[in-house]
């Protein structure tokens, strides 16, 4: 009797382990659990928007090592004649992904406090700000810490021993394999304390050896703290005074080179604008459309199209800072060749347009976009280590089958490697979200509840 019971326990444990490594949607199907339909809120589309941008970050970093001219604009130098270098198309692999993360984060963080203040619930405003400030570090750092720790172990196991110098394009930052696990662990600790969680420097040129893409994590933490202090000082003002002060602060940060902080403040400004627009829509009853009303609607539609076109154009500004500008960007290039500013302006316009466009919101609230939105943070965190372990090797594996002697074969191998790596990325991001990021979120809520004064 003991042996069959032990056998059943082993089978049960193996079954649970098997389920643990399945994507969440497959696991739910096998266990007969129905996923509740996504509740569409006023900001649901932003989750999908952010998820798509996270996937495009992966696309960019996958392509960078294989295409030396990826960041060149059309006509910028001799040989820059690919149609893929044209404006708008460039956004698919070289767009303002990080600026969109920043402005959306600023928007979502500030939306609730601003809404509470508009409703006259000032006591709840300060409670909301205190809660957000307390939870921010607990929420933003643990998942990258876990990811970089796994990277440290993989480096010591030799999984990052790749001939990087053979790559024809950008050589990604990667950690060196040290003598033993103790030295590797101490090196990782230095990375954690001096790079990843260091709130005392605004430099974006730190090594970030255990995750070059993680430079945005401490940046978002610092920008969040600036935004919390800004809301603490401005939310008590009247709406007009608050808007003027916020605009002045945004210009001030831009003149000091802090385009990242300006994006968080811009997110707060967009939240203020959207709340005012929704409030106006609920107060004013719909009126019959007159001839003048039709003209105003046509002009408004044209204005929003111009805003969309401007956002796409600015978001396509080439990252490469060459001697000459790309075709169509001469005037902007003369003002500044730092793409961070133009991408920041472009991202602001795109987020503003998306908040107005029902078509864009419909697109980003589809199931596939919402799935990417749920995984967006984990997609961003896990994609770079996966490229080192699998992504670059998958391209070389594909070339063994296709060859890379001709441009078509070269591109075919890269496409095949991308198709091999992408499902693994989604699977790993799903696992990281389900087993690490989501429990961390629940733990942070528990810590906050138990730490509050009775």
PDB file of N, CA and C in Angstrom, residues 17-92:
ATOM      1  N   UNK A  17       4.726  20.162 -11.092  1.00  0.00           N
ATOM      2  CA  UNK A  17       5.931  20.770 -11.654  1.00  0.00           C
ATOM      3  C   UNK A  17       5.758  21.043 -13.143  1.00  0.00           C
ATOM      4  N   UNK A  18       5.139  20.107 -13.835  1.00  0.00           N
ATOM      5  CA  UNK A  18       4.861  20.276 -15.268  1.00  0.00           C
ATOM      6  C   UNK A  18       3.960  21.486 -15.505  1.00  0.00           C
ATOM      7  N   UNK A  19       2.901  21.617 -14.700  1.00  0.00           N
ATOM      8  CA  UNK A  19       1.993  22.757 -14.844  1.00  0.00           C
ATOM      9  C   UNK A  19       2.693  24.074 -14.521  1.00  0.00           C
ATOM     10  N   UNK A  20       3.633  24.020 -13.577  1.00  0.00           N
ATOM     11  CA  UNK A  20       4.319  25.246 -13.156  1.00  0.00           C
ATOM     12  C   UNK A  20       5.122  25.870 -14.281  1.00  0.00           C
ATOM     13  N   UNK A  21       5.571  25.063 -15.238  1.00  0.00           N
ATOM     14  CA  UNK A  21       6.405  25.575 -16.318  1.00  0.00           C
ATOM     15  C   UNK A  21       5.622  25.831 -17.603  1.00  0.00           C
ATOM     16  N   UNK A  22       4.309  25.766 -17.529  1.00  0.00           N
ATOM     17  CA  UNK A  22       3.481  26.090 -18.690  1.00  0.00           C
ATOM     18  C   UNK A  22       3.104  27.560 -18.665  1.00  0.00           C
ATOM     19  N   UNK A  23       2.872  28.173 -19.823  1.00  0.00           N
ATOM     20  CA  UNK A  23       2.336  29.540 -19.837  1.00  0.00           C
ATOM     21  C   UNK A  23       1.011  29.597 -19.086  1.00  0.00           C
ATOM     22  N   UNK A  24       0.715  30.735 -18.498  1.00  0.00           N
ATOM     23  CA  UNK A  24      -0.453  30.852 -17.618  1.00  0.00           C
ATOM     24  C   UNK A  24      -1.753  30.523 -18.333  1.00  0.00           C
ATOM     25  N   UNK A  25      -1.892  30.951 -19.602  1.00  0.00           N
ATOM     26  CA  UNK A  25      -3.155  30.694 -20.293  1.00  0.00           C
ATOM     27  C   UNK A  25      -3.334  29.206 -20.604  1.00  0.00           C
ATOM     28  N   UNK A  26      -2.234  28.477 -20.872  1.00  0.00           N
ATOM     29  CA  UNK A  26      -2.317  27.028 -21.087  1.00  0.00           C
ATOM     30  C   UNK A  26      -2.630  26.330 -19.770  1.00  0.00           C
ATOM     31  N   UNK A  27      -1.992  26.763 -18.690  1.00  0.00           N
ATOM     32  CA  UNK A  27      -2.225  26.165 -17.379  1.00  0.00           C
ATOM     33  C   UNK A  27      -3.687  26.330 -16.961  1.00  0.00           C
ATOM     34  N   UNK A  28      -4.227  27.514 -17.187  1.00  0.00           N
ATOM     35  CA  UNK A  28      -5.627  27.749 -16.823  1.00  0.00           C
ATOM     36  C   UNK A  28      -6.572  26.860 -17.629  1.00  0.00           C
ATOM     37  N   UNK A  29      -6.255  26.663 -18.908  1.00  0.00           N
ATOM     38  CA  UNK A  29      -7.099  25.804 -19.743  1.00  0.00           C
ATOM     39  C   UNK A  29      -7.069  24.361 -19.250  1.00  0.00           C
ATOM     40  N   UNK A  30      -5.877  23.859 -18.922  1.00  0.00           N
ATOM     41  CA  UNK A  30      -5.755  22.473 -18.464  1.00  0.00           C
ATOM     42  C   UNK A  30      -6.427  22.261 -17.112  1.00  0.00           C
ATOM     43  N   UNK A  31      -6.412  23.292 -16.271  1.00  0.00           N
ATOM     44  CA  UNK A  31      -7.026  23.179 -14.952  1.00  0.00           C
ATOM     45  C   UNK A  31      -8.497  23.574 -14.956  1.00  0.00           C
ATOM     46  N   UNK A  32      -9.021  23.906 -16.139  1.00  0.00           N
ATOM     47  CA  UNK A  32     -10.436  24.240 -16.252  1.00  0.00           C
ATOM     48  C   UNK A  32     -10.809  25.592 -15.688  1.00  0.00           C
ATOM     49  N   UNK A  33      -9.807  26.479 -15.533  1.00  0.00           N
ATOM     50  CA  UNK A  33     -10.093  27.818 -15.015  1.00  0.00           C
ATOM     51  C   UNK A  33     -10.284  28.781 -16.171  1.00  0.00           C
ATOM     52  N   UNK A  34     -11.378  29.486 -16.157  1.00  0.00           N
ATOM     53  CA  UNK A  34     -11.665  30.455 -17.202  1.00  0.00           C
ATOM     54  C   UNK A  34     -11.079  31.806 -16.818  1.00  0.00           C
ATOM     55  N   UNK A  35     -10.301  32.378 -17.740  1.00  0.00           N
ATOM     56  CA  UNK A  35      -9.781  33.719 -17.507  1.00  0.00           C
ATOM     57  C   UNK A  35     -10.927  34.720 -17.583  1.00  0.00           C
ATOM     58  N   UNK A  36     -11.118  35.551 -16.555  1.00  0.00           N
ATOM     59  CA  UNK A  36     -12.178  36.556 -16.637  1.00  0.00           C
ATOM     60  C   UNK A  36     -11.876  37.542 -17.759  1.00  0.00           C
ATOM     61  N   UNK A  37     -12.903  37.993 -18.464  1.00  0.00           N
ATOM     62  CA  UNK A  37     -12.659  38.953 -19.540  1.00  0.00           C
ATOM     63  C   UNK A  37     -12.053  40.243 -19.001  1.00  0.00           C
ATOM     64  N   UNK A  38     -11.173  40.833 -19.796  1.00  0.00           N
ATOM     65  CA  UNK A  38     -10.513  42.064 -19.382  1.00  0.00           C
ATOM     66  C   UNK A  38     -11.531  43.186 -19.212  1.00  0.00           C
ATOM     67  N   UNK A  39     -11.534  43.795 -18.025  1.00  0.00           N
ATOM     68  CA  UNK A  39     -12.424  44.927 -17.788  1.00  0.00           C
ATOM     69  C   UNK A  39     -11.836  46.160 -18.459  1.00  0.00           C
ATOM     70  N   UNK A  40     -12.616  46.767 -19.328  1.00  0.00           N
ATOM     71  CA  UNK A  40     -12.136  47.925 -20.072  1.00  0.00           C
ATOM     72  C   UNK A  40     -12.362  49.181 -19.244  1.00  0.00           C
ATOM     73  N   UNK A  41     -11.279  49.768 -18.781  1.00  0.00           N
ATOM     74  CA  UNK A  41     -11.332  51.035 -18.061  1.00  0.00           C
ATOM     75  C   UNK A  41     -10.834  52.147 -18.983  1.00  0.00           C
ATOM     76  N   UNK A  42     -10.856  53.352 -18.464  1.00  0.00           N
ATOM     77  CA  UNK A  42     -10.443  54.500 -19.282  1.00  0.00           C
ATOM     78  C   UNK A  42      -8.977  54.422 -19.673  1.00  0.00           C
ATOM     79  N   UNK A  43      -8.162  53.707 -18.884  1.00  0.00           N
ATOM     80  CA  UNK A  43      -6.716  53.644 -19.160  1.00  0.00           C
ATOM     81  C   UNK A  43      -6.259  52.246 -19.570  1.00  0.00           C
ATOM     82  N   UNK A  44      -7.188  51.345 -19.858  1.00  0.00           N
ATOM     83  CA  UNK A  44      -6.809  49.971 -20.222  1.00  0.00           C
ATOM     84  C   UNK A  44      -5.927  49.938 -21.461  1.00  0.00           C
ATOM     85  N   UNK A  45      -6.194  50.834 -22.403  1.00  0.00           N
ATOM     86  CA  UNK A  45      -5.430  50.850 -23.655  1.00  0.00           C
ATOM     87  C   UNK A  45      -3.951  51.107 -23.411  1.00  0.00           C
ATOM     88  N   UNK A  46      -3.625  51.831 -22.326  1.00  0.00           N
ATOM     89  CA  UNK A  46      -2.221  52.137 -22.052  1.00  0.00           C
ATOM     90  C   UNK A  46      -1.431  50.881 -21.702  1.00  0.00           C
ATOM     91  N   UNK A  47      -2.082  49.907 -21.078  1.00  0.00           N
ATOM     92  CA  UNK A  47      -1.401  48.640 -20.794  1.00  0.00           C
ATOM     93  C   UNK A  47      -1.001  47.949 -22.094  1.00  0.00           C
ATOM     94  N   UNK A  48      -1.951  47.894 -23.050  1.00  0.00           N
ATOM     95  CA  UNK A  48      -1.636  47.291 -24.341  1.00  0.00           C
ATOM     96  C   UNK A  48      -0.576  48.059 -25.094  1.00  0.00           C
ATOM     97  N   UNK A  49      -0.643  49.389 -25.030  1.00  0.00           N
ATOM     98  CA  UNK A  49       0.349  50.248 -25.687  1.00  0.00           C
ATOM     99  C   UNK A  49       1.736  49.949 -25.139  1.00  0.00           C
ATOM    100  N   UNK A  50       1.820  49.862 -23.820  1.00  0.00           N
ATOM    101  CA  UNK A  50       3.106  49.592 -23.178  1.00  0.00           C
ATOM    102  C   UNK A  50       3.611  48.192 -23.522  1.00  0.00           C
ATOM    103  N   UNK A  51       2.700  47.230 -23.624  1.00  0.00           N
ATOM    104  CA  UNK A  51       3.097  45.872 -23.987  1.00  0.00           C
ATOM    105  C   UNK A  51       3.675  45.786 -25.384  1.00  0.00           C
ATOM    106  N   UNK A  52       3.055  46.489 -26.334  1.00  0.00           N
ATOM    107  CA  UNK A  52       3.564  46.503 -27.712  1.00  0.00           C
ATOM    108  C   UNK A  52       4.941  47.154 -27.748  1.00  0.00           C
ATOM    109  N   UNK A  53       5.136  48.230 -26.989  1.00  0.00           N
ATOM    110  CA  UNK A  53       6.438  48.887 -26.956  1.00  0.00           C
ATOM    111  C   UNK A  53       7.510  47.966 -26.367  1.00  0.00           C
ATOM    112  N   UNK A  54       7.156  47.175 -25.369  1.00  0.00           N
ATOM    113  CA  UNK A  54       8.119  46.221 -24.801  1.00  0.00           C
ATOM    114  C   UNK A  54       8.552  45.199 -25.840  1.00  0.00           C
ATOM    115  N   UNK A  55       7.605  44.734 -26.645  1.00  0.00           N
ATOM    116  CA  UNK A  55       7.954  43.779 -27.699  1.00  0.00           C
ATOM    117  C   UNK A  55       8.849  44.431 -28.746  1.00  0.00           C
ATOM    118  N   UNK A  56       8.607  45.710 -29.052  1.00  0.00           N
ATOM    119  CA  UNK A  56       9.435  46.413 -30.037  1.00  0.00           C
ATOM    120  C   UNK A  56      10.848  46.658 -29.507  1.00  0.00           C
ATOM    121  N   UNK A  57      11.008  46.780 -28.188  1.00  0.00           N
ATOM    122  CA  UNK A  57      12.355  46.858 -27.608  1.00  0.00           C
ATOM    123  C   UNK A  57      13.115  45.571 -27.908  1.00  0.00           C
ATOM    124  N   UNK A  58      12.450  44.447 -27.755  1.00  0.00           N
ATOM    125  CA  UNK A  58      13.062  43.157 -28.084  1.00  0.00           C
ATOM    126  C   UNK A  58      13.433  43.098 -29.564  1.00  0.00           C
ATOM    127  N   UNK A  59      12.547  43.565 -30.432  1.00  0.00           N
ATOM    128  CA  UNK A  59      12.834  43.580 -31.873  1.00  0.00           C
ATOM    129  C   UNK A  59      14.100  44.383 -32.140  1.00  0.00           C
ATOM    130  N   UNK A  60      14.189  45.548 -31.529  1.00  0.00           N
ATOM    131  CA  UNK A  60      15.364  46.412 -31.740  1.00  0.00           C
ATOM    132  C   UNK A  60      16.650  45.734 -31.277  1.00  0.00           C
ATOM    133  N   UNK A  61      16.650  45.210 -30.076  1.00  0.00           N
ATOM    134  CA  UNK A  61      17.867  44.614 -29.529  1.00  0.00           C
ATOM    135  C   UNK A  61      18.233  43.311 -30.232  1.00  0.00           C
ATOM    136  N   UNK A  62      17.249  42.630 -30.798  1.00  0.00           N
ATOM    137  CA  UNK A  62      17.548  41.436 -31.583  1.00  0.00           C
ATOM    138  C   UNK A  62      18.263  41.807 -32.879  1.00  0.00           C
ATOM    139  N   UNK A  63      17.874  42.916 -33.500  1.00  0.00           N
ATOM    140  CA  UNK A  63      18.414  43.292 -34.807  1.00  0.00           C
ATOM    141  C   UNK A  63      19.737  44.051 -34.725  1.00  0.00           C
ATOM    142  N   UNK A  64      19.971  44.769 -33.632  1.00  0.00           N
ATOM    143  CA  UNK A  64      21.143  45.649 -33.540  1.00  0.00           C
ATOM    144  C   UNK A  64      22.473  44.967 -33.866  1.00  0.00           C
ATOM    145  N   UNK A  65      22.754  43.774 -33.346  1.00  0.00           N
ATOM    146  CA  UNK A  65      24.068  43.175 -33.627  1.00  0.00           C
ATOM    147  C   UNK A  65      24.269  42.749 -35.075  1.00  0.00           C
ATOM    148  N   UNK A  66      23.199  42.640 -35.851  1.00  0.00           N
ATOM    149  CA  UNK A  66      23.309  42.101 -37.212  1.00  0.00           C
ATOM    150  C   UNK A  66      23.267  43.174 -38.293  1.00  0.00           C
ATOM    151  N   UNK A  67      22.883  44.401 -37.921  1.00  0.00           N
ATOM    152  CA  UNK A  67      22.756  45.472 -38.910  1.00  0.00           C
ATOM    153  C   UNK A  67      23.506  46.710 -38.416  1.00  0.00           C
ATOM    154  N   UNK A  68      24.734  46.932 -38.903  1.00  0.00           N
ATOM    155  CA  UNK A  68      25.540  48.061 -38.422  1.00  0.00           C
ATOM    156  C   UNK A  68      24.887  49.423 -38.664  1.00  0.00           C
ATOM    157  N   UNK A  69      24.026  49.536 -39.682  1.00  0.00           N
ATOM    158  CA  UNK A  69      23.420  50.824 -40.020  1.00  0.00           C
ATOM    159  C   UNK A  69      21.975  50.938 -39.522  1.00  0.00           C
ATOM    160  N   UNK A  70      21.634  50.160 -38.533  1.00  0.00           N
ATOM    161  CA  UNK A  70      20.248  50.132 -38.073  1.00  0.00           C
ATOM    162  C   UNK A  70      19.780  51.492 -37.562  1.00  0.00           C
ATOM    163  N   UNK A  71      20.675  52.254 -36.942  1.00  0.00           N
ATOM    164  CA  UNK A  71      20.298  53.546 -36.374  1.00  0.00           C
ATOM    165  C   UNK A  71      20.512  54.706 -37.337  1.00  0.00           C
ATOM    166  N   UNK A  72      20.936  54.417 -38.563  1.00  0.00           N
ATOM    167  CA  UNK A  72      21.103  55.465 -39.570  1.00  0.00           C
ATOM    168  C   UNK A  72      19.755  55.795 -40.193  1.00  0.00           C
ATOM    169  N   UNK A  73      19.568  57.070 -40.518  1.00  0.00           N
ATOM    170  CA  UNK A  73      18.373  57.471 -41.241  1.00  0.00           C
ATOM    171  C   UNK A  73      18.578  57.367 -42.743  1.00  0.00           C
ATOM    172  N   UNK A  74      17.485  57.433 -43.470  1.00  0.00           N
ATOM    173  CA  UNK A  74      17.546  57.334 -44.927  1.00  0.00           C
ATOM    174  C   UNK A  74      18.337  58.515 -45.492  1.00  0.00           C
ATOM    175  N   UNK A  75      19.375  58.209 -46.293  1.00  0.00           N
ATOM    176  CA  UNK A  75      20.181  59.249 -46.916  1.00  0.00           C
ATOM    177  C   UNK A  75      21.169  59.923 -45.996  1.00  0.00           C
ATOM    178  N   UNK A  76      21.386  59.385 -44.793  1.00  0.00           N
ATOM    179  CA  UNK A  76      22.284  60.042 -43.842  1.00  0.00           C
ATOM    180  C   UNK A  76      23.742  59.915 -44.272  1.00  0.00           C
ATOM    181  N   UNK A  77      24.119  58.764 -44.807  1.00  0.00           N
ATOM    182  CA  UNK A  77      25.458  58.544 -45.329  1.00  0.00           C
ATOM    183  C   UNK A  77      25.352  57.720 -46.607  1.00  0.00           C
ATOM    184  N   UNK A  78      26.458  57.587 -47.297  1.00  0.00           N
ATOM    185  CA  UNK A  78      26.475  56.777 -48.518  1.00  0.00           C
ATOM    186  C   UNK A  78      26.122  55.333 -48.159  1.00  0.00           C
ATOM    187  N   UNK A  79      25.164  54.786 -48.846  1.00  0.00           N
ATOM    188  CA  UNK A  79      24.709  53.425 -48.576  1.00  0.00           C
ATOM    189  C   UNK A  79      23.441  53.345 -47.750  1.00  0.00           C
ATOM    190  N   UNK A  80      23.021  54.478 -47.181  1.00  0.00           N
ATOM    191  CA  UNK A  80      21.784  54.488 -46.393  1.00  0.00           C
ATOM    192  C   UNK A  80      20.596  54.718 -47.322  1.00  0.00           C
ATOM    193  N   UNK A  81      20.246  53.691 -48.051  1.00  0.00           N
ATOM    194  CA  UNK A  81      19.196  53.815 -49.065  1.00  0.00           C
ATOM    195  C   UNK A  81      18.106  52.758 -48.913  1.00  0.00           C
ATOM    196  N   UNK A  82      18.042  52.108 -47.758  1.00  0.00           N
ATOM    197  CA  UNK A  82      17.026  51.083 -47.544  1.00  0.00           C
ATOM    198  C   UNK A  82      15.682  51.730 -47.225  1.00  0.00           C
ATOM    199  N   UNK A  83      14.621  51.147 -47.748  1.00  0.00           N
ATOM    200  CA  UNK A  83      13.280  51.651 -47.453  1.00  0.00           C
ATOM    201  C   UNK A  83      12.950  51.515 -45.971  1.00  0.00           C
ATOM    202  N   UNK A  84      13.592  50.563 -45.301  1.00  0.00           N
ATOM    203  CA  UNK A  84      13.349  50.377 -43.872  1.00  0.00           C
ATOM    204  C   UNK A  84      13.925  51.522 -43.036  1.00  0.00           C
ATOM    205  N   UNK A  85      14.749  52.379 -43.648  1.00  0.00           N
ATOM    206  CA  UNK A  85      15.310  53.523 -42.933  1.00  0.00           C
ATOM    207  C   UNK A  85      14.437  54.762 -43.056  1.00  0.00           C
ATOM    208  N   UNK A  86      13.338  54.661 -43.769  1.00  0.00           N
ATOM    209  CA  UNK A  86      12.443  55.798 -43.946  1.00  0.00           C
ATOM    210  C   UNK A  86      11.686  56.099 -42.650  1.00  0.00           C
ATOM    211  N   UNK A  87      11.269  57.365 -42.474  1.00  0.00           N
ATOM    212  CA  UNK A  87      10.448  57.704 -41.305  1.00  0.00           C
ATOM    213  C   UNK A  87       9.202  56.838 -41.217  1.00  0.00           C
ATOM    214  N   UNK A  88       8.689  56.681 -40.020  1.00  0.00           N
ATOM    215  CA  UNK A  88       7.525  55.872 -39.649  1.00  0.00           C
ATOM    216  C   UNK A  88       7.897  54.384 -39.637  1.00  0.00           C
ATOM    217  N   UNK A  89       8.473  53.869 -40.736  1.00  0.00           N
ATOM    218  CA  UNK A  89       8.894  52.465 -40.743  1.00  0.00           C
ATOM    219  C   UNK A  89       9.953  52.237 -39.666  1.00  0.00           C
ATOM    220  N   UNK A  90      10.813  53.240 -39.450  1.00  0.00           N
ATOM    221  CA  UNK A  90      11.885  53.127 -38.462  1.00  0.00           C
ATOM    222  C   UNK A  90      11.353  52.877 -37.050  1.00  0.00           C
ATOM    223  N   UNK A  91      10.127  53.316 -36.772  1.00  0.00           N
ATOM    224  CA  UNK A  91       9.578  53.189 -35.421  1.00  0.00           C
ATOM    225  C   UNK A  91       9.472  51.726 -35.001  1.00  0.00           C
ATOM    226  N   UNK A  92       9.344  50.824 -35.968  1.00  0.00           N
ATOM    227  CA  UNK A  92       9.209  49.402 -35.654  1.00  0.00           C
ATOM    228  C   UNK A  92      10.455  48.836 -34.988  1.00  0.00           C
TER     229      UNK A  92
END
